[in-house]
Coordinates of C-alpha atoms in Angstrom, one line a residue:
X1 CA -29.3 70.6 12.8
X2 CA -30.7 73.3 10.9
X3 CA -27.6 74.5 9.3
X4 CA -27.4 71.0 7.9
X5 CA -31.2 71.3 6.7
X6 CA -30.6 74.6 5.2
X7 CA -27.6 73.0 3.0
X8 CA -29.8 70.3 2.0
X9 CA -32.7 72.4 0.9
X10 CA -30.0 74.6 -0.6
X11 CA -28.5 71.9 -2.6
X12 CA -32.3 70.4 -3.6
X13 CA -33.3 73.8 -5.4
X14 CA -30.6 74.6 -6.9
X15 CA -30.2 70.7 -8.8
X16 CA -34.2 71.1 -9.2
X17 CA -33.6 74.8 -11.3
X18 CA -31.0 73.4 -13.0
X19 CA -33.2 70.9 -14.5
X20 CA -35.7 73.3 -15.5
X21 CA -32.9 75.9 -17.2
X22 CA -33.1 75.0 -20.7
X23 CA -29.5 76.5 -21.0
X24 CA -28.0 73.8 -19.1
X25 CA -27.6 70.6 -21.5
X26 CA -25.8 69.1 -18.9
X27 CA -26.4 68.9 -15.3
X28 CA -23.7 67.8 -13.4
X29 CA -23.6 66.9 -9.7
X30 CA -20.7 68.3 -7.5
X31 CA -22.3 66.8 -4.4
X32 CA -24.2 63.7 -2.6
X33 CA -27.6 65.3 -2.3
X34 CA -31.0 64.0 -0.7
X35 CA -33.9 64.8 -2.0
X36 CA -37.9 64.6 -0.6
X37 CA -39.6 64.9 -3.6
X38 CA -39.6 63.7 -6.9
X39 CA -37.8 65.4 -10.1
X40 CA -39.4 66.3 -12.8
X41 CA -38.1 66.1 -16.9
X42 CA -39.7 68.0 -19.4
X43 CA -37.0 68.6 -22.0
X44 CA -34.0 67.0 -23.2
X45 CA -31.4 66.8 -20.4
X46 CA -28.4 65.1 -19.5
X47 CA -27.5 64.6 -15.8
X48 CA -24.3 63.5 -15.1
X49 CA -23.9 61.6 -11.7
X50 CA -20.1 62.6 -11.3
X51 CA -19.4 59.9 -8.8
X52 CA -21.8 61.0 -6.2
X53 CA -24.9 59.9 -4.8
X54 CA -28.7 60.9 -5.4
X55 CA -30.2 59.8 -2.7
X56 CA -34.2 59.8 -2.0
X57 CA -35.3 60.3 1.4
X58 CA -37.2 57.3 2.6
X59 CA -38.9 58.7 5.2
X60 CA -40.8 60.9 2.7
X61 CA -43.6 60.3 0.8
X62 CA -42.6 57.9 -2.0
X63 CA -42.1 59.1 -5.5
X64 CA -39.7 58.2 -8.4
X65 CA -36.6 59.7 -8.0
X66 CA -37.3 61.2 -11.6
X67 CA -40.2 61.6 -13.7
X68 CA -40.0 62.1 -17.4
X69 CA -42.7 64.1 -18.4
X70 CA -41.5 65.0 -22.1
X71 CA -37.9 64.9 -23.9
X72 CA -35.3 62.7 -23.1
X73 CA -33.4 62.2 -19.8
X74 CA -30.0 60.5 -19.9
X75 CA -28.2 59.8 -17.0
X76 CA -24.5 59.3 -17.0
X77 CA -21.3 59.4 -14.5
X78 CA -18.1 61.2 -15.7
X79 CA -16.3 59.5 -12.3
X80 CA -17.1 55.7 -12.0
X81 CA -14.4 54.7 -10.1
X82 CA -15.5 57.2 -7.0
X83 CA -15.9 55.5 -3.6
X84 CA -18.4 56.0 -0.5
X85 CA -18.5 56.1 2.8
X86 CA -20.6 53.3 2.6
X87 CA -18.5 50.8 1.4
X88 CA -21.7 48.5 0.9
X89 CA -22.1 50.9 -2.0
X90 CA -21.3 50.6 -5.5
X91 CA -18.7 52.6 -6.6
X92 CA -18.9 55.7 -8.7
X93 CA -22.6 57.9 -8.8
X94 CA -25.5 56.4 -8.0
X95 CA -29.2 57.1 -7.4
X96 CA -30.9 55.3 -4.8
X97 CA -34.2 55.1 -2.2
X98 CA -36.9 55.8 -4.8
X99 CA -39.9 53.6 -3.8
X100 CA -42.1 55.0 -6.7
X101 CA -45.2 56.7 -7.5
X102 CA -47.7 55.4 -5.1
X103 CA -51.4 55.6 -6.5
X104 CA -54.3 55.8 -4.2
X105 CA -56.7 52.6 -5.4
X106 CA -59.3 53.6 -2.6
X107 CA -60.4 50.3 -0.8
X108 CA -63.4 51.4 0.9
X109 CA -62.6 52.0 4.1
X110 CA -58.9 51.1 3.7
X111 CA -56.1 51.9 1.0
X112 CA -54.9 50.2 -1.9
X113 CA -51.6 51.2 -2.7
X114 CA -49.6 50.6 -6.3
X115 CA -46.1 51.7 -6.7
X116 CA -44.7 52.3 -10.1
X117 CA -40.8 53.4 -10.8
X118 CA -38.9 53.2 -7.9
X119 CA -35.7 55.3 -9.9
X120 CA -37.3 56.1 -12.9
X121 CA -40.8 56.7 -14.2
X122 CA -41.2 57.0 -18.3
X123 CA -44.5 58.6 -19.5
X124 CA -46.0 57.9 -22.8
X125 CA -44.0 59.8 -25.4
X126 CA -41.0 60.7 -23.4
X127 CA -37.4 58.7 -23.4
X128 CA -34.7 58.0 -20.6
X129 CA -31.0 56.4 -21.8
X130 CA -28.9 54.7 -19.3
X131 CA -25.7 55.4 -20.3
X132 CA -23.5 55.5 -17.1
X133 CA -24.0 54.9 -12.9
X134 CA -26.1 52.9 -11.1
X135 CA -30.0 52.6 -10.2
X136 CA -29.5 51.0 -6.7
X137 CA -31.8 49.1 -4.1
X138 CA -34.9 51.5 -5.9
X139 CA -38.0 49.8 -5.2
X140 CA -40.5 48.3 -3.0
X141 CA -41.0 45.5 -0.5
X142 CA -43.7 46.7 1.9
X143 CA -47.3 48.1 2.2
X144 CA -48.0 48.0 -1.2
X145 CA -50.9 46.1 -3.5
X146 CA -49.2 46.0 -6.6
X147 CA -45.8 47.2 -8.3
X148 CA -44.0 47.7 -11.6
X149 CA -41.0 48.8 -12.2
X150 CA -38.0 48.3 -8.6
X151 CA -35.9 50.3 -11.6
X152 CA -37.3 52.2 -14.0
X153 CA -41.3 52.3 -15.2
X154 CA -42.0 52.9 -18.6
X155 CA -45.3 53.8 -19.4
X156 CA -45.1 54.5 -23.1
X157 CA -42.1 55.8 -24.8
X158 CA -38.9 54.7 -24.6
X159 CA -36.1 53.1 -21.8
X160 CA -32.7 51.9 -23.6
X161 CA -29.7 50.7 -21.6
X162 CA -26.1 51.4 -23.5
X163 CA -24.1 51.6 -20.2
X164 CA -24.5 51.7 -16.2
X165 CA -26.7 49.3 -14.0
X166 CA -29.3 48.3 -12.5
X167 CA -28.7 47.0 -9.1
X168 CA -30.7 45.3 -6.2
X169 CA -33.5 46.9 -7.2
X170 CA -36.9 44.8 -5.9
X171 CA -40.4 44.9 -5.8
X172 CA -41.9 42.7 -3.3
X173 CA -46.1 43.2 -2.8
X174 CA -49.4 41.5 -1.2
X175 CA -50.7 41.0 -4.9
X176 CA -48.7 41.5 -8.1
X177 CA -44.8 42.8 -8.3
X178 CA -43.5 43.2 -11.8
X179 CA -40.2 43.7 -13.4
X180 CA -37.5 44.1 -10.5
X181 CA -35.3 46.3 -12.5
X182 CA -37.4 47.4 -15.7
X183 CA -41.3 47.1 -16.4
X184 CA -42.2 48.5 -19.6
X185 CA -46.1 48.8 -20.2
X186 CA -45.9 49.5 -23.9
X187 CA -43.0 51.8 -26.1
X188 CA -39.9 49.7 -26.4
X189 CA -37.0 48.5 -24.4
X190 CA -33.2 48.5 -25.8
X191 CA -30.7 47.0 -24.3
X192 CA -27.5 47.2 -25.9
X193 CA -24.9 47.3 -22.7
X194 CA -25.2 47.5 -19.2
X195 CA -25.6 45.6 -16.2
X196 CA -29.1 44.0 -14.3
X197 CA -28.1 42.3 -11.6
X198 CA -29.4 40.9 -7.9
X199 CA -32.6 42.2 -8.7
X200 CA -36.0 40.4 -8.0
X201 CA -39.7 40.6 -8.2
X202 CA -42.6 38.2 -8.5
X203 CA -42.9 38.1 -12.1
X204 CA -39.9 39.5 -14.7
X205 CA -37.0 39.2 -12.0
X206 CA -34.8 41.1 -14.0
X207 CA -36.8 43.0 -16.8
X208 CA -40.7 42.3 -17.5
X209 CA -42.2 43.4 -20.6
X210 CA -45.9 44.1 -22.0
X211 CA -47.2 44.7 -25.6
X212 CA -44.1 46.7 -26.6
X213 CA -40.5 46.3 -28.8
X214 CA -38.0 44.7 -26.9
X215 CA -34.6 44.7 -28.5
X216 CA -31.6 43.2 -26.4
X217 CA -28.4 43.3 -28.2
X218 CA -25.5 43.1 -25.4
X219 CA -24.8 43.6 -21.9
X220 CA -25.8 41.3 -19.1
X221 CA -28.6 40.2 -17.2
X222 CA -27.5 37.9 -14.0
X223 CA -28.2 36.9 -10.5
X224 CA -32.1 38.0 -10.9
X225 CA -34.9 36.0 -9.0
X226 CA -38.9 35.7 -9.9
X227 CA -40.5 34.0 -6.8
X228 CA -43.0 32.7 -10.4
X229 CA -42.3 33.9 -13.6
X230 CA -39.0 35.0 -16.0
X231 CA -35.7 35.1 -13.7
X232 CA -34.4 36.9 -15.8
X233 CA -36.7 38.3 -18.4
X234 CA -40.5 38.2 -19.1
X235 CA -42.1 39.0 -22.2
X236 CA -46.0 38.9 -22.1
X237 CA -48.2 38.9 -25.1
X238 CA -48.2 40.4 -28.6
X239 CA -45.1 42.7 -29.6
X240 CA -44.2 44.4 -32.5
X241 CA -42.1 41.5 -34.1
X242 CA -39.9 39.0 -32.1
X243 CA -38.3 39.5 -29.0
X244 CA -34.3 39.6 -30.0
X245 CA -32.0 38.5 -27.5
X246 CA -28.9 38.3 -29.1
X247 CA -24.9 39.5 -28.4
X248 CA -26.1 39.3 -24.4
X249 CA -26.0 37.2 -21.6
X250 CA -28.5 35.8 -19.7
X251 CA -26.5 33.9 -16.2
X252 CA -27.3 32.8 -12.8
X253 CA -31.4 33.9 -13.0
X254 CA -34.3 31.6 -10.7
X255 CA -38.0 31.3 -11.1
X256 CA -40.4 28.9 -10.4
X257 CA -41.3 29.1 -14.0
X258 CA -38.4 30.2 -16.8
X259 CA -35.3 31.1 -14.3
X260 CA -33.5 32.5 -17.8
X261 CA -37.1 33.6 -20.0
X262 CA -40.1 33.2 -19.9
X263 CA -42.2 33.5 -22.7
X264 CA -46.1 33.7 -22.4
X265 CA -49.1 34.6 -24.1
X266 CA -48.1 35.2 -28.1
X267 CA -44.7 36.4 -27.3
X268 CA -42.4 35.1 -29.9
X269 CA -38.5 35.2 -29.2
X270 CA -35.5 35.4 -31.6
X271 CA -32.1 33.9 -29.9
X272 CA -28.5 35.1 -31.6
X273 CA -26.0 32.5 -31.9
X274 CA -23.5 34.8 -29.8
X275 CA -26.4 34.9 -26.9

């Protein structure tokens, strides 16, 4: 009802100025709230889920759920333990629905859509820290060309992983679907805790990565499927030194093609003795 509408678009603007306030370090949720439109990051922020839900409408247009302009975005939950009425959720704060960015590739006559960053979209420069909560069921799986990034999409810049997870996040296309939970174009990738799990796309089931660092030092990466390449991680071409997988583990991934890693192009990897 309207009343209900009214709350909503209450709730929206004020987490949307509270984002922009540079005097607020911290932005902490005291509610579920659904948004329609992407959020936008253009300074160093912290938003603390607080064991509730950020949820993207999905009967809006798609966007991330946020976009990192410039600074750094990390997201973390104070209450991890908090529990839903969906019990089909995770417990503790979450953020959930994003689809992604869709880009217009014309088509003459018909559209060509590609989707990047279904939770999270990293431009060139800027940085986003998972710390704490969950990226769930973010993502893809119809009308769309190509996609990168169910997760998070790193365009440049920088994605590391100390805590949380990435959940059932999937990108599922005509064409081309990359990195289920994390597709990182160039920048690096750390992962040194943290959970990918049940996540799938057609190459890089788990994480997929192009040209940039990747350093994964802990955490785990499990139960990810590539219908062809990397189960659970894909690492294509030249990066700056070896990939490191090494105080991490890498369980119960499928591909056609490298179920755990898949290595290709001049990707070289470096495998710790606790991996």
């Amino acid at each position: 009802n309207g009343e209900q509408l009214g709350y909503v678009a209450r709730r929206k603007k004020e987490l949307t100025a509270a984002l922009a306030d540079s005097a607020n370090g911290v932005v902490r949720l005291t509610a579920d709230i659904t948004i329609t439109a992407g959020l936008k990051i253009t300074r160093d922020v912290t938003v603390d889920l607080n064991g509730h839900i950020l949820r993207y409408d999905e009967a809006a247009d798609p966007d991330s759920i946020f976009r990192v302009k410039a600074g750094k975005l990390t997201l973390t939950d104070s209450c991890p333990a908090a529990t839903h009425e969906d019990a089909k959720l995770p417990a503790g704060g979450l953020i959930t629905g994003g689809r992604g960015y869709r880009y217009d590739g014309g088509g003459g006559g018909y559209h060509i859509y590609y989707y990047y960053g279904g939770g999270v979209y990293v431009e060139a420069g800027a940085s986003f820290e998972l710390a704490g909560g969950t990226i769930y069921a973010c993502g893809v799986q119809s009308g769309a060309n190509q996609a990168f990034g169910g997760g998070i999409y790193a365009e440049g810049g920088s994605v590391t992983m100390t805590g949380g997870a990435i959940r059932n996040c999937v990108v599922s296309t005509d064409y081309s679907a990359s990195g289920g939970a994390i597709y990182a174009k160039a920048g690096s990738v750390t992962m040194s805790g943290g959970v990918v799990g049940g996540c799938s796309a057609m190459d890089g089931g788990g994480i997929l990565t192009s040209g940039c660092t990747v350093q994964i030092t802990g955490g785990r990466i499990e139960n990810c499927k590539a219908s062809e390449r990397g189960g659970g991680l894909s690492v294509r071409g030249h990066t700056n030194g070896p990939v490191s997988v090494l105080d991490t583990v890498i369980s119960g991934c499928e591909a056609k093609r490298g179920g755990g890693l898949a290595l290709i192009g001049f990707a070289e990897l470096e495998l710790g003795e606790n991996a």
